C-alpha cells in the first residue's frame, strides 16, 4: 500500500537527470514524480518504489532536463524565415524586414506565425519563450492554445505600424493586454521597448516610470552592433547603455538583448545595476553583428540567458543550436577552450533564462516544489552514443531532434516526439498560404 503522500500524476524513470541546480550535477538511476503541475519528488528510483502514479514512463537511454527557456525572439517572424538573408542588421531591417512587416503583419499573421514558432520550439525542447512582436493579443491567444509558458514583451516602437500609431499607443494597448491577462498563470506581460534608436527618449522615460511603479521587467535590444553604439555617441554623446542608466532603466528588471559592443565600464555598469544579458549567438553571427563577451560577463557575475531572436535572422528557433553556438563562439573568440563550459551553457538555457525573466522561483531547474516544466532527451541514437557524460552530449552532440517528451506545468505538449496541442497539418496549410501571399506581394513590387 502506498501512503497518501506518495501519489503522483506522472512518474518518470530516465537513465539520467540533470537538475541544473546544483550546477553541473548529473544524477544516475533517479526518478521524478509530478503532481498537480509541480515536481513532488526527485530521488533514487528505489526510494520511489512505494509511489502510485496514474502514468509511469520508463525512459531508457534518456536524460531529463528542465524545459529550455528561449529568452528573446519575435515568434511570428517564423513566417519571414529565409525572406532576406546575408545582410547586416540595419539594411536587413530597413530595406527588407520593416517593409515586409508593413505589408503583411496583422493579427492573423501573428496568430499563425506564433503557432508555427511554437511548434518548432516545443519539438526541440523549449517550454518557455519570450516574445516581442506586434499584435501581442493574437500571440497570447496562440500561446494559451498551445500551452507554453511565455513572457510577452509589449512591443514599443516610435513609428506607425499596423498595430499602433506610435510608442504611446503601444504602451496603452500593452497595458490593457496585461490587465486582461492578469489571471493567466503561464503568460506574463512586460515592457519591450525595441531599442534606443527607435523609441523616443520621452517614451523610454515613461516605460522606466511605469516599469518601476508596476515592478515589471523591461526587455530591449541593446548594443547589438558597434555601429549602433557609434551612431548613438555621435548623435547624443552617450552610449545606449548610459542612456538607459540615466533614464533609470538599468536594474534587475532589465533584460539587455545582444550586448556585443561592451567596454569595461559597460560591464561594471551591468554588475552595479544587476541587469541581465540575453545572448543571441546565432543571430549575432548571421547578421555579422558582433560578439557578446559571454565568458567575461559570466566571470563578472552577470546573469546570462540565451535567445534565438527571430527566425528571419537565425534562421531557426532551436535552443540546442544556440547552446552549441554560444559555447563554440566563446571558445573561439577568447582563444580559450575552457570558456563557457557545458554546464554553464546549459544553465544559461534554463536557470539563467528563468532568472532573467524573473521566474526562477518557479522554473529553470528540476527541484521539488517547482513547476513541472520538463523535457526528456533521448541519447540512444548513434549521434549521441556512447554516453560518457550526458551533459556533454546535451550541449555538444544533440541537435534538438532527440527531444522525445515535454511537459509545461505537468501538461504534456510533446509525447513520443508528437505535438499534443498543435494541429501540424492544418498549420502547414495556413503557412503555405502565407508563403504564397508574401511571394505574390514581393513579385508585384519588383
Ligand atoms: C517592436 S516588435 C520587434 C521588431 O524588432 C524587429 N527585429 C527583429 N530582429 C531584430 C534584431 O535583431 N534587432 C533589432 N530589431 C529586430 C522586428 O522585425 C520588429 O520590427
Ligand atoms: Zn530581436
GROMACS .gro file of C-alpha atoms and ligand atoms in nm:
model
  467
    1UNK     CA    1   0.000   0.000   0.000
    2UNK     CA    2   0.123   0.349  -0.076
    3UNK     CA    3   0.089   0.624   0.185
    4UNK     CA    4  -0.133   0.922   0.086
    5UNK     CA    5   0.168   1.147   0.026
    6UNK     CA    6   0.314   0.904  -0.225
    7UNK     CA    7   0.077   0.974  -0.512
    8UNK     CA    8   0.179   1.121  -0.846
    9UNK     CA    9   0.010   1.208  -1.171
   10UNK     CA   10   0.320   1.103  -1.363
   11UNK     CA   11   0.630   0.911  -1.255
   12UNK     CA   12   0.934   0.927  -1.482
   13UNK     CA   13   1.222   0.678  -1.481
   14UNK     CA   14   1.502   0.810  -1.705
   15UNK     CA   15   1.865   0.692  -1.705
   16UNK     CA   16   1.988   1.036  -1.601
   17UNK     CA   17   1.856   1.362  -1.458
   18UNK     CA   18   2.043   1.691  -1.493
   19UNK     CA   19   1.864   1.918  -1.244
   20UNK     CA   20   2.084   2.224  -1.329
   21UNK     CA   21   2.070   2.319  -0.960
   22UNK     CA   22   2.317   2.221  -0.809
   23UNK     CA   23   2.526   2.333  -1.107
   24UNK     CA   24   2.695   2.057  -1.304
   25UNK     CA   25   2.519   1.771  -1.117
   26UNK     CA   26   2.425   1.460  -1.316
   27UNK     CA   27   2.205   1.206  -1.133
   28UNK     CA   28   2.200   0.842  -1.240
   29UNK     CA   29   1.922   0.597  -1.154
   30UNK     CA   30   1.690   0.863  -1.015
   31UNK     CA   31   1.318   0.908  -1.076
   32UNK     CA   32   1.094   1.214  -1.076
   33UNK     CA   33   0.729   1.245  -0.974
   34UNK     CA   34   0.487   1.522  -1.078
   35UNK     CA   35   0.152   1.606  -0.923
   36UNK     CA   36  -0.085   1.899  -0.984
   37UNK     CA   37   0.165   2.055  -1.222
   38UNK     CA   38   0.460   2.052  -0.982
   39UNK     CA   39   0.761   1.833  -0.910
   40UNK     CA   40   0.675   1.645  -0.590
   41UNK     CA   41   0.967   1.402  -0.568
   42UNK     CA   42   1.313   1.356  -0.717
   43UNK     CA   43   1.506   1.070  -0.561
   44UNK     CA   44   1.686   0.741  -0.628
   45UNK     CA   45   1.442   0.507  -0.801
   46UNK     CA   46   1.434   0.265  -0.509
   47UNK     CA   47   1.310   0.541  -0.279
   48UNK     CA   48   1.007   0.600  -0.504
   49UNK     CA   49   0.918   0.229  -0.515
   50UNK     CA   50   0.607   0.275  -0.300
   51UNK     CA   51   0.465   0.557  -0.511
   52UNK     CA   52   0.146   0.522  -0.711
   53UNK     CA   53   0.101   0.712  -1.034
   54UNK     CA   54  -0.167   0.743  -1.298
   55UNK     CA   55   0.106   0.723  -1.559
   56UNK     CA   56   0.452   0.570  -1.526
   57UNK     CA   57   0.704   0.621  -1.806
   58UNK     CA   58   1.021   0.419  -1.849
   59UNK     CA   59   1.273   0.636  -2.034
   60UNK     CA   60   1.578   0.415  -2.101
   61UNK     CA   61   1.866   0.596  -2.266
   62UNK     CA   62   1.704   0.930  -2.188
   63UNK     CA   63   1.800   1.228  -1.979
   64UNK     CA   64   1.557   1.465  -1.805
   65UNK     CA   65   1.630   1.836  -1.811
   66UNK     CA   66   1.442   2.148  -1.711
   67UNK     CA   67   1.249   2.280  -2.012
   68UNK     CA   68   1.463   2.521  -2.213
   69UNK     CA   69   1.395   2.894  -2.196
   70UNK     CA   70   1.425   3.100  -2.513
   71UNK     CA   71   1.474   3.442  -2.357
   72UNK     CA   72   1.447   3.655  -2.673
   73UNK     CA   73   1.261   3.627  -3.000
   74UNK     CA   74   0.996   3.755  -3.237
   75UNK     CA   75   0.790   3.439  -3.278
   76UNK     CA   76   0.568   3.541  -3.569
   77UNK     CA   77   0.875   3.623  -3.777
   78UNK     CA   78   0.888   3.247  -3.842
   79UNK     CA   79   0.675   3.339  -4.147
   80UNK     CA   80   0.969   3.550  -4.273
   81UNK     CA   81   1.229   3.275  -4.233
   82UNK     CA   82   1.465   3.298  -4.530
   83UNK     CA   83   1.294   3.612  -4.660
   84UNK     CA   84   1.614   3.820  -4.654
   85UNK     CA   85   1.950   3.663  -4.575
   86UNK     CA   86   2.315   3.766  -4.579
   87UNK     CA   87   2.256   4.130  -4.487
   88UNK     CA   88   2.381   4.333  -4.192
   89UNK     CA   89   2.130   4.446  -3.929
   90UNK     CA   90   2.023   4.792  -4.048
   91UNK     CA   91   1.992   4.721  -4.425
   92UNK     CA   92   1.817   4.395  -4.332
   93UNK     CA   93   1.565   4.580  -4.114
   94UNK     CA   94   1.520   4.897  -4.320
   95UNK     CA   95   1.524   4.759  -4.673
   96UNK     CA   96   1.364   4.417  -4.622
   97UNK     CA   97   1.204   4.333  -4.288
   98UNK     CA   98   1.025   4.655  -4.195
   99UNK     CA   99   0.873   4.690  -4.547
  100UNK     CA  100   0.762   4.325  -4.535
  101UNK     CA  101   0.613   4.376  -4.188
  102UNK     CA  102   0.432   4.689  -4.309
  103UNK     CA  103   0.280   4.486  -4.594
  104UNK     CA  104   0.187   4.167  -4.409
  105UNK     CA  105   0.172   4.190  -4.032
  106UNK     CA  106  -0.180   4.155  -3.890
  107UNK     CA  107  -0.347   3.966  -3.606
  108UNK     CA  108  -0.386   3.667  -3.838
  109UNK     CA  109  -0.018   3.677  -3.939
  110UNK     CA  110   0.085   3.685  -3.572
  111UNK     CA  111  -0.153   3.402  -3.475
  112UNK     CA  112  -0.021   3.172  -3.749
  113UNK     CA  113   0.344   3.275  -3.721
  114UNK     CA  114   0.344   3.233  -3.343
  115UNK     CA  115   0.186   2.888  -3.372
  116UNK     CA  116   0.449   2.786  -3.628
  117UNK     CA  117   0.724   2.913  -3.398
  118UNK     CA  118   0.580   2.725  -3.101
  119UNK     CA  119   0.557   2.400  -3.300
  120UNK     CA  120   0.927   2.434  -3.380
  121UNK     CA  121   1.027   2.537  -3.027
  122UNK     CA  122   0.832   2.265  -2.845
  123UNK     CA  123   0.977   1.996  -3.071
  124UNK     CA  124   1.328   2.094  -2.976
  125UNK     CA  125   1.279   2.137  -2.604
  126UNK     CA  126   1.171   2.495  -2.534
  127UNK     CA  127   0.896   2.521  -2.275
  128UNK     CA  128   0.915   2.898  -2.205
  129UNK     CA  129   0.980   3.174  -2.456
  130UNK     CA  130   0.996   3.549  -2.453
  131UNK     CA  131   0.826   3.726  -2.740
  132UNK     CA  132   0.847   4.084  -2.865
  133UNK     CA  133   0.614   4.142  -3.156
  134UNK     CA  134   0.317   4.338  -3.289
  135UNK     CA  135  -0.039   4.217  -3.210
  136UNK     CA  136   0.064   4.052  -2.882
  137UNK     CA  137  -0.309   3.987  -2.816
  138UNK     CA  138  -0.302   3.739  -3.105
  139UNK     CA  139   0.022   3.585  -2.977
  140UNK     CA  140  -0.137   3.547  -2.631
  141UNK     CA  141  -0.431   3.351  -2.772
  142UNK     CA  142  -0.198   3.123  -2.966
  143UNK     CA  143   0.014   3.066  -2.653
  144UNK     CA  144  -0.293   2.984  -2.445
  145UNK     CA  145  -0.400   2.724  -2.701
  146UNK     CA  146  -0.054   2.567  -2.730
  147UNK     CA  147   0.011   2.552  -2.354
  148UNK     CA  148   0.360   2.703  -2.350
  149UNK     CA  149   0.487   2.943  -2.086
  150UNK     CA  150   0.557   3.289  -2.226
  151UNK     CA  151   0.681   3.634  -2.143
  152UNK     CA  152   0.506   3.874  -2.382
  153UNK     CA  153   0.709   4.194  -2.410
  154UNK     CA  154   0.485   4.484  -2.510
  155UNK     CA  155   0.640   4.597  -2.840
  156UNK     CA  156   0.711   4.970  -2.806
  157UNK     CA  157   0.841   5.138  -3.119
  158UNK     CA  158   0.837   5.501  -3.227
  159UNK     CA  159   0.689   5.468  -3.574
  160UNK     CA  160   0.345   5.379  -3.703
  161UNK     CA  161   0.276   5.009  -3.754
  162UNK     CA  162  -0.035   4.807  -3.832
  163UNK     CA  163  -0.073   4.755  -3.455
  164UNK     CA  164  -0.022   5.105  -3.314
  165UNK     CA  165   0.030   5.458  -3.440
  166UNK     CA  166   0.315   5.547  -3.203
  167UNK     CA  167   0.501   5.443  -2.889
  168UNK     CA  168   0.231   5.592  -2.666
  169UNK     CA  169  -0.037   5.374  -2.820
  170UNK     CA  170   0.192   5.070  -2.793
  171UNK     CA  171   0.218   5.133  -2.419
  172UNK     CA  172  -0.156   5.182  -2.364
  173UNK     CA  173  -0.255   4.879  -2.572
  174UNK     CA  174   0.013   4.671  -2.400
  175UNK     CA  175  -0.106   4.769  -2.054
  176UNK     CA  176  -0.464   4.681  -2.147
  177UNK     CA  177  -0.341   4.340  -2.257
  178UNK     CA  178  -0.152   4.300  -1.931
  179UNK     CA  179  -0.473   4.374  -1.745
  180UNK     CA  180  -0.670   4.119  -1.946
  181UNK     CA  181  -0.407   3.850  -1.877
  182UNK     CA  182  -0.354   3.919  -1.508
  183UNK     CA  183  -0.505   3.583  -1.409
  184UNK     CA  184  -0.315   3.382  -1.667
  185UNK     CA  185  -0.072   3.151  -1.486
  186UNK     CA  186   0.156   3.094  -1.785
  187UNK     CA  187   0.174   3.433  -1.957
  188UNK     CA  188   0.338   3.741  -1.814
  189UNK     CA  189   0.325   4.079  -1.988
  190UNK     CA  190   0.631   4.302  -1.955
  191UNK     CA  191   0.772   4.602  -2.143
  192UNK     CA  192   0.962   4.558  -2.472
  193UNK     CA  193   1.088   4.895  -2.597
  194UNK     CA  194   1.255   4.799  -2.925
  195UNK     CA  195   1.586   4.991  -2.893
  196UNK     CA  196   1.722   5.334  -2.806
  197UNK     CA  197   1.742   5.416  -3.180
  198UNK     CA  198   1.370   5.352  -3.244
  199UNK     CA  199   1.198   5.472  -2.926
  200UNK     CA  200   1.192   5.845  -2.844
  201UNK     CA  201   1.357   5.928  -2.514
  202UNK     CA  202   1.031   6.057  -2.363
  203UNK     CA  203   0.868   5.719  -2.426
  204UNK     CA  204   1.166   5.533  -2.283
  205UNK     CA  205   1.136   5.751  -1.972
  206UNK     CA  206   0.765   5.667  -1.950
  207UNK     CA  207   0.846   5.296  -1.974
  208UNK     CA  208   1.104   5.342  -1.696
  209UNK     CA  209   0.847   5.508  -1.468
  210UNK     CA  210   0.575   5.251  -1.536
  211UNK     CA  211   0.814   4.956  -1.502
  212UNK     CA  212   0.930   5.084  -1.162
  213UNK     CA  213   0.572   5.152  -1.047
  214UNK     CA  214   0.440   4.815  -1.162
  215UNK     CA  215   0.765   4.624  -1.089
  216UNK     CA  216   0.770   4.493  -1.446
  217UNK     CA  217   1.069   4.360  -1.642
  218UNK     CA  218   1.189   4.553  -1.946
  219UNK     CA  219   1.343   4.376  -2.244
  220UNK     CA  220   1.533   4.583  -2.502
  221UNK     CA  221   1.774   4.532  -2.794
  222UNK     CA  222   2.096   4.695  -2.673
  223UNK     CA  223   2.444   4.732  -2.822
  224UNK     CA  224   2.353   4.486  -3.097
  225UNK     CA  225   2.626   4.627  -3.323
  226UNK     CA  226   2.923   4.859  -3.289
  227UNK     CA  227   2.753   5.087  -3.546
  228UNK     CA  228   2.451   5.128  -3.315
  229UNK     CA  229   2.680   5.242  -3.033
  230UNK     CA  230   2.886   5.471  -3.256
  231UNK     CA  231   2.578   5.637  -3.406
  232UNK     CA  232   2.431   5.697  -3.061
  233UNK     CA  233   2.755   5.852  -2.939
  234UNK     CA  234   2.769   6.076  -3.247
  235UNK     CA  235   2.404   6.180  -3.214
  236UNK     CA  236   2.372   6.215  -2.836
  237UNK     CA  237   2.721   6.199  -2.689
  238UNK     CA  238   2.610   5.893  -2.494
  239UNK     CA  239   2.645   5.517  -2.528
  240UNK     CA  240   2.298   5.349  -2.536
  241UNK     CA  241   2.365   5.168  -2.209
  242UNK     CA  242   2.438   5.502  -2.042
  243UNK     CA  243   2.114   5.645  -2.179
  244UNK     CA  244   1.924   5.355  -2.023
  245UNK     CA  245   2.106   5.409  -1.695
  246UNK     CA  246   2.030   5.783  -1.696
  247UNK     CA  247   1.661   5.706  -1.755
  248UNK     CA  248   1.653   5.455  -1.468
  249UNK     CA  249   1.604   5.156  -1.696
  250UNK     CA  250   1.904   4.953  -1.576
  251UNK     CA  251   1.812   4.737  -1.277
  252UNK     CA  252   1.750   4.368  -1.201
  253UNK     CA  253   1.431   4.417  -1.409
  254UNK     CA  254   1.634   4.490  -1.724
  255UNK     CA  255   1.686   4.222  -1.989
  256UNK     CA  256   1.953   4.357  -2.226
  257UNK     CA  257   1.948   4.165  -2.553
  258UNK     CA  258   2.260   4.114  -2.771
  259UNK     CA  259   2.527   4.328  -2.594
  260UNK     CA  260   2.808   4.281  -2.844
  261UNK     CA  261   2.992   4.611  -2.813
  262UNK     CA  262   3.092   4.630  -2.448
  263UNK     CA  263   3.376   4.808  -2.274
  264UNK     CA  264   3.493   4.752  -1.918
  265UNK     CA  265   3.278   5.043  -1.796
  266UNK     CA  266   2.967   4.894  -1.957
  267UNK     CA  267   3.035   4.564  -1.782
  268UNK     CA  268   3.082   4.740  -1.449
  269UNK     CA  269   2.751   4.917  -1.501
  270UNK     CA  270   2.576   4.586  -1.563
  271UNK     CA  271   2.730   4.445  -1.245
  272UNK     CA  272   2.638   4.751  -1.040
  273UNK     CA  273   2.276   4.756  -1.158
  274UNK     CA  274   2.207   4.381  -1.164
  275UNK     CA  275   2.080   4.390  -1.524
  276UNK     CA  276   2.058   4.061  -1.714
  277UNK     CA  277   2.211   3.988  -2.055
  278UNK     CA  278   2.035   3.779  -2.320
  279UNK     CA  279   2.297   3.636  -2.556
  280UNK     CA  280   2.175   3.554  -2.911
  281UNK     CA  281   2.485   3.397  -3.066
  282UNK     CA  282   2.340   3.263  -3.392
  283UNK     CA  283   2.151   3.579  -3.482
  284UNK     CA  284   2.457   3.788  -3.399
  285UNK     CA  285   2.676   3.568  -3.616
  286UNK     CA  286   2.433   3.554  -3.909
  287UNK     CA  287   2.382   3.931  -3.923
  288UNK     CA  288   2.755   3.981  -3.867
  289UNK     CA  289   2.659   4.197  -3.569
  290UNK     CA  290   2.945   4.121  -3.333
  291UNK     CA  291   3.028   3.901  -3.036
  292UNK     CA  292   2.884   3.920  -2.687
  293UNK     CA  293   3.177   3.865  -2.444
  294UNK     CA  294   2.981   3.594  -2.265
  295UNK     CA  295   3.262   3.436  -2.062
  296UNK     CA  296   3.380   3.774  -1.939
  297UNK     CA  297   3.023   3.865  -1.836
  298UNK     CA  298   2.981   3.532  -1.662
  299UNK     CA  299   3.313   3.573  -1.479
  300UNK     CA  300   3.193   3.916  -1.366
  301UNK     CA  301   2.885   3.757  -1.208
  302UNK     CA  302   2.632   3.892  -1.460
  303UNK     CA  303   2.335   3.663  -1.520
  304UNK     CA  304   2.327   3.530  -1.876
  305UNK     CA  305   2.029   3.394  -2.067
  306UNK     CA  306   2.009   3.257  -2.421
  307UNK     CA  307   1.783   3.367  -2.706
  308UNK     CA  308   1.728   3.271  -3.066
  309UNK     CA  309   1.600   3.612  -3.184
  310UNK     CA  310   1.353   3.582  -3.473
  311UNK     CA  311   1.362   3.307  -3.736
  312UNK     CA  312   1.428   3.574  -4.000
  313UNK     CA  313   1.776   3.635  -3.857
  314UNK     CA  314   1.877   3.293  -3.732
  315UNK     CA  315   1.710   3.101  -3.914
  316UNK     CA  316   1.586   2.855  -3.657
  317UNK     CA  317   1.435   2.865  -3.307
  318UNK     CA  318   1.638   2.584  -3.158
  319UNK     CA  319   1.797   2.630  -2.817
  320UNK     CA  320   2.021   2.324  -2.868
  321UNK     CA  321   2.175   2.502  -3.169
  322UNK     CA  322   2.201   2.818  -2.959
  323UNK     CA  323   2.376   2.637  -2.672
  324UNK     CA  324   2.629   2.487  -2.907
  325UNK     CA  325   2.686   2.817  -3.086
  326UNK     CA  326   2.732   3.001  -2.754
  327UNK     CA  327   2.990   2.751  -2.632
  328UNK     CA  328   3.187   2.740  -2.958
  329UNK     CA  329   3.175   3.116  -3.013
  330UNK     CA  330   3.306   3.185  -2.662
  331UNK     CA  331   3.594   2.942  -2.712
  332UNK     CA  332   3.699   3.078  -3.050
  333UNK     CA  333   3.657   3.444  -2.960
  334UNK     CA  334   3.854   3.410  -2.635
  335UNK     CA  335   4.102   3.160  -2.789
  336UNK     CA  336   4.032   2.953  -2.478
  337UNK     CA  337   3.878   2.605  -2.494
  338UNK     CA  338   3.770   2.633  -2.132
  339UNK     CA  339   3.549   2.937  -2.198
  340UNK     CA  340   3.176   2.880  -2.139
  341UNK     CA  341   3.188   2.511  -2.040
  342UNK     CA  342   2.890   2.281  -2.100
  343UNK     CA  343   2.735   2.320  -1.754
  344UNK     CA  344   2.747   2.699  -1.783
  345UNK     CA  345   2.579   2.694  -2.123
  346UNK     CA  346   2.301   2.462  -2.006
  347UNK     CA  347   2.248   2.693  -1.710
  348UNK     CA  348   2.212   2.989  -1.950
  349UNK     CA  349   1.944   2.799  -2.144
  350UNK     CA  350   1.748   2.712  -1.828
  351UNK     CA  351   1.800   2.876  -1.488
  352UNK     CA  352   1.977   3.181  -1.634
  353UNK     CA  353   1.678   3.241  -1.861
  354UNK     CA  354   1.440   3.194  -1.568
  355UNK     CA  355   1.638   3.446  -1.360
  356UNK     CA  356   1.634   3.699  -1.643
  357UNK     CA  357   1.256   3.662  -1.680
  358UNK     CA  358   1.206   3.677  -1.303
  359UNK     CA  359   1.053   3.329  -1.281
  360UNK     CA  360   1.341   3.134  -1.126
  361UNK     CA  361   1.142   3.057  -0.811
  362UNK     CA  362   0.905   2.859  -1.030
  363UNK     CA  363   1.102   2.710  -1.321
  364UNK     CA  364   1.455   2.674  -1.464
  365UNK     CA  365   1.573   2.373  -1.260
  366UNK     CA  366   1.435   2.038  -1.152
  367UNK     CA  367   1.370   2.080  -0.782
  368UNK     CA  368   1.089   1.958  -0.561
  369UNK     CA  369   0.825   2.230  -0.536
  370UNK     CA  370   0.900   2.388  -0.872
  371UNK     CA  371   0.657   2.375  -1.163
  372UNK     CA  372   0.691   2.063  -1.377
  373UNK     CA  373   0.842   2.222  -1.691
  374UNK     CA  374   1.049   1.926  -1.802
  375UNK     CA  375   1.190   1.770  -2.118
  376UNK     CA  376   1.316   1.419  -2.191
  377UNK     CA  377   1.605   1.388  -2.436
  378UNK     CA  378   1.681   1.054  -2.599
  379UNK     CA  379   2.055   0.989  -2.615
  380UNK     CA  380   2.024   0.636  -2.759
  381UNK     CA  381   2.080   0.732  -3.125
  382UNK     CA  382   2.417   0.692  -3.298
  383UNK     CA  383   2.499   1.064  -3.293
  384UNK     CA  384   2.477   1.073  -2.912
  385UNK     CA  385   2.647   0.740  -2.828
  386UNK     CA  386   2.831   0.634  -2.622
  387UNK     CA  387   2.729   0.840  -2.323
  388UNK     CA  388   3.042   0.911  -2.121
  389UNK     CA  389   2.883   1.233  -1.996
  390UNK     CA  390   2.516   1.320  -2.061
  391UNK     CA  391   2.581   1.691  -2.004
  392UNK     CA  392   2.841   1.689  -2.279
  393UNK     CA  393   2.601   1.510  -2.517
  394UNK     CA  394   2.325   1.763  -2.449
  395UNK     CA  395   2.543   2.066  -2.525
  396UNK     CA  396   2.790   1.941  -2.786
  397UNK     CA  397   2.622   1.646  -2.963
  398UNK     CA  398   2.243   1.694  -2.961
  399UNK     CA  399   2.067   1.888  -3.235
  400UNK     CA  400   1.722   1.911  -3.074
  401UNK     CA  401   1.563   1.622  -3.265
  402UNK     CA  402   1.642   1.399  -2.964
  403UNK     CA  403   1.371   1.566  -2.751
  404UNK     CA  404   1.105   1.299  -2.701
  405UNK     CA  405   0.872   1.445  -2.436
  406UNK     CA  406   0.794   1.784  -2.294
  407UNK     CA  407   0.569   1.898  -2.009
  408UNK     CA  408   0.469   2.251  -1.909
  409UNK     CA  409   0.321   2.273  -1.561
  410UNK     CA  410   0.281   1.895  -1.578
  411UNK     CA  411   0.081   1.907  -1.902
  412UNK     CA  412   0.234   1.712  -2.190
  413UNK     CA  413   0.299   1.924  -2.500
  414UNK     CA  414   0.513   1.658  -2.672
  415UNK     CA  415   0.467   1.282  -2.641
  416UNK     CA  416   0.699   1.044  -2.826
  417UNK     CA  417   0.803   1.338  -3.047
  418UNK     CA  418   0.439   1.418  -3.137
  419UNK     CA  419   0.291   1.759  -3.059
  420UNK     CA  420  -0.021   1.723  -2.846
  421UNK     CA  421  -0.165   2.076  -2.867
  422UNK     CA  422  -0.085   2.186  -3.223
  423UNK     CA  423  -0.250   2.051  -3.537
  424UNK     CA  424   0.053   2.049  -3.763
  425UNK     CA  425  -0.123   1.965  -4.089
  426UNK     CA  426  -0.380   2.247  -4.055
  427UNK     CA  427  -0.096   2.480  -3.956
  428UNK     CA  428   0.117   2.373  -4.254
  429UNK     CA  429  -0.156   2.464  -4.500
  430UNK     CA  430  -0.200   2.812  -4.348
  431UNK     CA  431   0.176   2.862  -4.357
  432UNK     CA  432   0.174   2.770  -4.726
  433UNK     CA  433  -0.093   3.036  -4.783
  434UNK     CA  434   0.134   3.293  -4.617
  435UNK     CA  435   0.429   3.186  -4.832
  436UNK     CA  436   0.214   3.244  -5.141
  437UNK     CA  437   0.084   3.582  -5.024
  438UNK     CA  438   0.431   3.705  -4.928
  439UNK     CA  439   0.581   3.587  -5.261
  440UNK     CA  440   0.298   3.741  -5.466
  441UNK     CA  441   0.339   4.075  -5.292
  442UNK     CA  442   0.716   4.072  -5.340
  443UNK     CA  443   0.685   3.982  -5.710
  444UNK     CA  444   0.426   4.254  -5.769
  445UNK     CA  445   0.652   4.512  -5.602
  446UNK     CA  446   0.957   4.412  -5.810
  447LIG     C1  447   0.881   4.606  -3.186
  447LIG     S1  448   0.847   4.448  -3.249
  447LIG     C2  449   1.002   4.385  -3.285
  447LIG     C3  450   1.070   4.449  -3.403
  447LIG     O1  451   1.204   4.407  -3.395
  447LIG     C4  452   1.248   4.373  -3.522
  447LIG     N1  453   1.367   4.288  -3.511
  447LIG     C5  454   1.378   4.158  -3.537
  447LIG     N2  455   1.504   4.116  -3.513
  447LIG     C6  456   1.571   4.224  -3.470
  447LIG     C7  457   1.703   4.247  -3.430
  447LIG     O2  458   1.794   4.151  -3.428
  447LIG     N3  459   1.740   4.370  -3.394
  447LIG     C8  460   1.653   4.472  -3.396
  447LIG     N4  461   1.524   4.457  -3.434
  447LIG     C9  462   1.486   4.334  -3.471
  447LIG    C10  463   1.129   4.308  -3.584
  447LIG     O3  464   1.143   4.297  -3.721
  447LIG    C11  465   1.019   4.401  -3.538
  447LIG     O4  466   1.005   4.509  -3.625
  448LIG    ZN1  467   1.535   4.072  -3.153
   0.00000   0.00000   0.00000
